[in-house]
PDB file of C-alpha atoms in Angstrom:
ATOM      1  CA  UNK A   1       7.489 -29.290 -18.947  1.00 42.00           C
ATOM      2  CA  UNK A   2       5.316 -26.862 -21.033  1.00 46.00           C
ATOM      3  CA  UNK A   3       6.966 -23.955 -23.645  1.00 44.00           C
ATOM      4  CA  UNK A   4       5.142 -21.583 -21.420  1.00 45.00           C
ATOM      5  CA  UNK A   5       6.898 -22.282 -18.113  1.00 45.00           C
ATOM      6  CA  UNK A   6      10.110 -22.344 -19.743  1.00 48.00           C
ATOM      7  CA  UNK A   7       9.534 -18.507 -20.909  1.00 72.00           C
ATOM      8  CA  UNK A   8       9.259 -16.998 -17.912  1.00 83.00           C
ATOM      9  CA  UNK A   9      12.185 -17.856 -16.929  1.00 86.00           C
ATOM     10  CA  UNK A  10      13.820 -15.905 -19.679  1.00 88.00           C
ATOM     11  CA  UNK A  11      14.743 -12.324 -18.835  1.00 89.00           C
ATOM     12  CA  UNK A  12      13.090 -11.094 -21.793  1.00 90.00           C
ATOM     13  CA  UNK A  13       9.448 -12.257 -20.635  1.00 90.00           C
ATOM     14  CA  UNK A  14       9.951 -11.753 -17.150  1.00 91.00           C
ATOM     15  CA  UNK A  15      10.445  -8.543 -17.434  1.00 92.00           C
ATOM     16  CA  UNK A  16       7.701  -7.745 -19.351  1.00 92.00           C
ATOM     17  CA  UNK A  17       5.385  -9.565 -16.639  1.00 92.00           C
ATOM     18  CA  UNK A  18       7.233  -6.923 -14.283  1.00 93.00           C
ATOM     19  CA  UNK A  19       6.670  -4.593 -16.028  1.00 93.00           C
ATOM     20  CA  UNK A  20       2.937  -5.564 -16.575  1.00 92.00           C
ATOM     21  CA  UNK A  21       1.737  -5.518 -13.293  1.00 93.00           C
ATOM     22  CA  UNK A  22       4.848  -3.927 -11.358  1.00 94.00           C
ATOM     23  CA  UNK A  23       2.815  -0.707 -11.183  1.00 94.00           C
ATOM     24  CA  UNK A  24      -0.831  -1.753 -10.899  1.00 92.00           C
ATOM     25  CA  UNK A  25       0.421  -4.221  -7.772  1.00 92.00           C
ATOM     26  CA  UNK A  26       2.415  -1.445  -6.171  1.00 93.00           C
ATOM     27  CA  UNK A  27      -1.072   1.078  -6.661  1.00 91.00           C
ATOM     28  CA  UNK A  28      -3.370  -2.119  -5.342  1.00 88.00           C
ATOM     29  CA  UNK A  29      -0.507  -2.565  -2.140  1.00 91.00           C
ATOM     30  CA  UNK A  30      -0.284   1.603  -1.705  1.00 90.00           C
ATOM     31  CA  UNK A  31      -3.888   2.114  -1.456  1.00 89.00           C
ATOM     32  CA  UNK A  32      -3.943  -0.723   0.905  1.00 85.00           C
ATOM     33  CA  UNK A  33      -1.248   0.457   3.193  1.00 84.00           C
ATOM     34  CA  UNK A  34      -1.087   4.532   2.536  1.00 86.00           C
ATOM     35  CA  UNK A  35       2.890   3.211   2.711  1.00 88.00           C
ATOM     36  CA  UNK A  36       4.727   3.592  -0.694  1.00 90.00           C
ATOM     37  CA  UNK A  37       8.012   2.403   0.655  1.00 91.00           C
ATOM     38  CA  UNK A  38       6.151  -1.205   2.625  1.00 91.00           C
ATOM     39  CA  UNK A  39       4.870  -0.814  -1.441  1.00 93.00           C
ATOM     40  CA  UNK A  40       7.391  -0.675  -2.967  1.00 94.00           C
ATOM     41  CA  UNK A  41       9.674  -3.637  -1.185  1.00 94.00           C
ATOM     42  CA  UNK A  42       6.270  -5.854  -1.009  1.00 93.00           C
ATOM     43  CA  UNK A  43       6.801  -5.153  -4.858  1.00 94.00           C
ATOM     44  CA  UNK A  44      10.467  -6.290  -5.109  1.00 94.00           C
ATOM     45  CA  UNK A  45       9.896  -9.405  -2.743  1.00 93.00           C
ATOM     46  CA  UNK A  46       6.315 -10.311  -4.842  1.00 94.00           C
ATOM     47  CA  UNK A  47       8.628 -10.585  -8.319  1.00 94.00           C
ATOM     48  CA  UNK A  48      11.490 -11.771  -6.543  1.00 93.00           C
ATOM     49  CA  UNK A  49      10.038 -14.842  -5.624  1.00 93.00           C
ATOM     50  CA  UNK A  50       8.750 -15.219  -8.252  1.00 93.00           C
ATOM     51  CA  UNK A  51      12.030 -15.340  -9.804  1.00 92.00           C
ATOM     52  CA  UNK A  52      13.023 -18.207  -7.442  1.00 92.00           C
ATOM     53  CA  UNK A  53      10.426 -19.738  -8.584  1.00 89.00           C
ATOM     54  CA  UNK A  54      10.291 -19.110 -11.920  1.00 89.00           C
ATOM     55  CA  UNK A  55      10.182 -23.382 -13.330  1.00 88.00           C
ATOM     56  CA  UNK A  56       7.051 -23.998 -11.017  1.00 89.00           C
ATOM     57  CA  UNK A  57       4.573 -20.527 -12.465  1.00 89.00           C
ATOM     58  CA  UNK A  58       2.885 -21.118 -15.851  1.00 87.00           C
ATOM     59  CA  UNK A  59       3.195 -17.695 -17.102  1.00 88.00           C
ATOM     60  CA  UNK A  60      -0.189 -17.671 -17.268  1.00 87.00           C
ATOM     61  CA  UNK A  61      -0.588 -17.689 -14.019  1.00 90.00           C
ATOM     62  CA  UNK A  62       2.268 -15.239 -13.383  1.00 91.00           C
ATOM     63  CA  UNK A  63      -0.112 -12.276 -12.073  1.00 91.00           C
ATOM     64  CA  UNK A  64      -2.139 -14.323 -10.173  1.00 92.00           C
ATOM     65  CA  UNK A  65       1.163 -15.913  -8.659  1.00 92.00           C
ATOM     66  CA  UNK A  66       2.255 -12.411  -7.918  1.00 94.00           C
ATOM     67  CA  UNK A  67      -0.307 -10.983  -6.049  1.00 93.00           C
ATOM     68  CA  UNK A  68      -1.254 -13.832  -3.658  1.00 93.00           C
ATOM     69  CA  UNK A  69       2.378 -13.453  -2.113  1.00 93.00           C
ATOM     70  CA  UNK A  70       2.087  -9.835  -2.624  1.00 93.00           C
ATOM     71  CA  UNK A  71      -1.197 -10.118  -0.744  1.00 91.00           C
ATOM     72  CA  UNK A  72       0.579 -13.198   2.157  1.00 91.00           C
ATOM     73  CA  UNK A  73       2.774 -10.258   1.991  1.00 91.00           C
ATOM     74  CA  UNK A  74       0.876  -7.411   3.478  1.00 88.00           C
ATOM     75  CA  UNK A  75      -1.278 -10.175   6.173  1.00 87.00           C
ATOM     76  CA  UNK A  76       2.596 -11.425   7.454  1.00 87.00           C
ATOM     77  CA  UNK A  77       3.041  -7.764   7.591  1.00 86.00           C
ATOM     78  CA  UNK A  78       0.671  -6.320   9.556  1.00 83.00           C
ATOM     79  CA  UNK A  79       0.731  -9.462  12.299  1.00 83.00           C
ATOM     80  CA  UNK A  80       4.416  -8.777  12.672  1.00 83.00           C
ATOM     81  CA  UNK A  81       3.165  -4.893  12.785  1.00 81.00           C
ATOM     82  CA  UNK A  82       1.065  -5.747  15.531  1.00 78.00           C
ATOM     83  CA  UNK A  83       3.731  -7.601  17.479  1.00 79.00           C
ATOM     84  CA  UNK A  84       6.254  -5.027  17.667  1.00 79.00           C
ATOM     85  CA  UNK A  85       4.023  -2.299  18.536  1.00 78.00           C
ATOM     86  CA  UNK A  86       2.479  -4.864  21.462  1.00 76.00           C
ATOM     87  CA  UNK A  87       5.972  -5.035  22.137  1.00 76.00           C
ATOM     88  CA  UNK A  88       6.716  -1.202  22.335  1.00 73.00           C
ATOM     89  CA  UNK A  89       3.393  -0.514  24.546  1.00 72.00           C
ATOM     90  CA  UNK A  90       4.578  -3.804  26.553  1.00 73.00           C
ATOM     91  CA  UNK A  91       8.375  -1.944  27.326  1.00 65.00           C
ATOM     92  CA  UNK A  92       9.061   1.713  26.177  1.00 54.00           C
ATOM     93  CA  UNK A  93      12.345   2.178  24.551  1.00 52.00           C
ATOM     94  CA  UNK A  94      14.712   3.992  26.283  1.00 51.00           C
ATOM     95  CA  UNK A  95      15.696   5.569  22.883  1.00 50.00           C
ATOM     96  CA  UNK A  96      12.480   7.684  22.923  1.00 49.00           C
ATOM     97  CA  UNK A  97      12.877   9.347  26.543  1.00 51.00           C
ATOM     98  CA  UNK A  98      15.647  10.619  24.686  1.00 58.00           C
ATOM     99  CA  UNK A  99      14.561  12.457  21.902  1.00 60.00           C
ATOM    100  CA  UNK A 100      13.885  15.509  21.967  1.00 75.00           C
ATOM    101  CA  UNK A 101      10.067  16.342  23.082  1.00 77.00           C
ATOM    102  CA  UNK A 102       9.112  17.592  19.310  1.00 77.00           C
ATOM    103  CA  UNK A 103      10.511  14.938  17.796  1.00 78.00           C
ATOM    104  CA  UNK A 104       8.037  13.191  19.179  1.00 79.00           C
ATOM    105  CA  UNK A 105       5.394  14.424  19.134  1.00 78.00           C
ATOM    106  CA  UNK A 106       6.107  15.012  15.181  1.00 78.00           C
ATOM    107  CA  UNK A 107       6.546  11.450  14.727  1.00 81.00           C
ATOM    108  CA  UNK A 108       3.273  10.858  16.958  1.00 82.00           C
ATOM    109  CA  UNK A 109       1.160  12.987  15.103  1.00 80.00           C
ATOM    110  CA  UNK A 110       2.745  11.490  11.458  1.00 79.00           C
ATOM    111  CA  UNK A 111       1.968   8.229  12.773  1.00 83.00           C
ATOM    112  CA  UNK A 112      -1.717   9.504  14.438  1.00 82.00           C
ATOM    113  CA  UNK A 113      -2.481  10.761  10.324  1.00 81.00           C
ATOM    114  CA  UNK A 114      -1.346   7.669   8.948  1.00 82.00           C
ATOM    115  CA  UNK A 115      -3.344   6.089  10.497  1.00 84.00           C
ATOM    116  CA  UNK A 116      -6.708   8.171  11.027  1.00 85.00           C
ATOM    117  CA  UNK A 117      -5.982   8.124   7.315  1.00 85.00           C
ATOM    118  CA  UNK A 118      -5.527   3.699   7.021  1.00 85.00           C
ATOM    119  CA  UNK A 119      -8.678   3.629   8.995  1.00 87.00           C
ATOM    120  CA  UNK A 120     -10.890   5.278   6.579  1.00 88.00           C
ATOM    121  CA  UNK A 121     -13.528   3.186   4.967  1.00 90.00           C
ATOM    122  CA  UNK A 122     -11.584   1.407   1.725  1.00 88.00           C
ATOM    123  CA  UNK A 123     -13.898   3.102  -0.802  1.00 91.00           C
ATOM    124  CA  UNK A 124     -13.491   6.671   1.173  1.00 90.00           C
ATOM    125  CA  UNK A 125      -8.618   5.993   1.277  1.00 89.00           C
ATOM    126  CA  UNK A 126      -8.864   4.605  -2.426  1.00 89.00           C
ATOM    127  CA  UNK A 127     -10.420   8.215  -3.559  1.00 92.00           C
ATOM    128  CA  UNK A 128      -8.850  10.443  -1.124  1.00 89.00           C
ATOM    129  CA  UNK A 129      -5.309   8.710  -2.569  1.00 86.00           C
ATOM    130  CA  UNK A 130      -6.177   9.391  -5.533  1.00 88.00           C
ATOM    131  CA  UNK A 131      -7.338  13.376  -5.391  1.00 89.00           C
ATOM    132  CA  UNK A 132      -4.796  13.994  -2.931  1.00 86.00           C
ATOM    133  CA  UNK A 133      -1.385  11.523  -3.690  1.00 82.00           C
ATOM    134  CA  UNK A 134      -1.560  10.794  -7.117  1.00 83.00           C
ATOM    135  CA  UNK A 135      -2.802  14.569  -8.317  1.00 86.00           C
ATOM    136  CA  UNK A 136      -5.405  13.424 -10.365  1.00 88.00           C
ATOM    137  CA  UNK A 137      -8.746  15.097 -11.066  1.00 91.00           C
ATOM    138  CA  UNK A 138     -12.235  14.219  -9.885  1.00 92.00           C
ATOM    139  CA  UNK A 139     -13.921  13.449 -13.191  1.00 93.00           C
ATOM    140  CA  UNK A 140     -10.498  11.603 -14.080  1.00 91.00           C
ATOM    141  CA  UNK A 141     -11.219   9.376 -10.595  1.00 90.00           C
ATOM    142  CA  UNK A 142     -14.567   9.624 -11.006  1.00 92.00           C
ATOM    143  CA  UNK A 143     -13.317   7.288 -14.535  1.00 90.00           C
ATOM    144  CA  UNK A 144     -11.308   5.651 -13.022  1.00 87.00           C
ATOM    145  CA  UNK A 145     -13.914   3.908 -11.067  1.00 88.00           C
ATOM    146  CA  UNK A 146     -16.500   3.420 -12.897  1.00 92.00           C
ATOM    147  CA  UNK A 147     -19.080   5.945 -10.174  1.00 93.00           C
ATOM    148  CA  UNK A 148     -20.349   8.939 -11.264  1.00 94.00           C
ATOM    149  CA  UNK A 149     -18.683  12.713 -10.345  1.00 94.00           C
ATOM    150  CA  UNK A 150     -21.238  13.212  -7.557  1.00 95.00           C
ATOM    151  CA  UNK A 151     -19.976   9.514  -5.887  1.00 94.00           C
ATOM    152  CA  UNK A 152     -16.223  11.524  -6.016  1.00 94.00           C
ATOM    153  CA  UNK A 153     -16.984  14.217  -4.368  1.00 94.00           C
ATOM    154  CA  UNK A 154     -19.315  12.667  -1.626  1.00 95.00           C
ATOM    155  CA  UNK A 155     -16.157  10.512   0.078  1.00 93.00           C
ATOM    156  CA  UNK A 156     -13.700  13.326  -0.797  1.00 93.00           C
ATOM    157  CA  UNK A 157     -15.654  14.595   1.616  1.00 93.00           C
ATOM    158  CA  UNK A 158     -16.225  12.243   3.878  1.00 93.00           C
ATOM    159  CA  UNK A 159     -12.632  11.532   3.931  1.00 91.00           C
ATOM    160  CA  UNK A 160     -11.733  15.386   5.362  1.00 90.00           C
ATOM    161  CA  UNK A 161     -14.369  15.296   7.331  1.00 90.00           C
ATOM    162  CA  UNK A 162     -13.359  12.312   9.126  1.00 88.00           C
ATOM    163  CA  UNK A 163     -10.017  13.163   8.965  1.00 86.00           C
ATOM    164  CA  UNK A 164     -10.871  17.083  10.061  1.00 88.00           C
ATOM    165  CA  UNK A 165     -12.493  15.273  13.736  1.00 86.00           C
ATOM    166  CA  UNK A 166      -8.624  13.330  14.139  1.00 81.00           C
ATOM    167  CA  UNK A 167      -7.030  16.576  14.502  1.00 79.00           C
ATOM    168  CA  UNK A 168      -9.649  18.349  16.261  1.00 81.00           C
ATOM    169  CA  UNK A 169      -8.662  15.740  18.594  1.00 80.00           C
ATOM    170  CA  UNK A 170      -4.386  15.722  18.254  1.00 69.00           C
ATOM    171  CA  UNK A 171      -4.728  19.879  18.891  1.00 59.00           C
TER     172      UNK A 171
END
């Protein structure tokens, strides 16, 4: 077995790999889903699978392995959510009927807002989340993405305009 594969199973090396890629992977997943807890869960599961398979994964391919596993987990989660949604539409839950009306409306509004953010074009969603969630300035976002400040402003404007239309239909 090559030396690099053995090193990946060593806890200090694995910790180094985790620290090097976990934050980037989390950011990628968060911007794809808009769901922080889901992104954290997928990051943990991806690194858990890397640890379980550390004997089979070369140190040099650890990053690619973790990102591929995370992408597959995300796809599986989306498929699962489709099934859950189809089931809920076919079989309304009796617990929802028992909830107070305002809780149901609040939950529905939050879901619709998350869906609206998720439905934004990727470029708009990424810029919007960097601005509103990560509290980055337009200049920082422009430098991070390698685009002009004006492009950032335009994407934010379009994202907010799209979200305003969604909110207007909810009232």
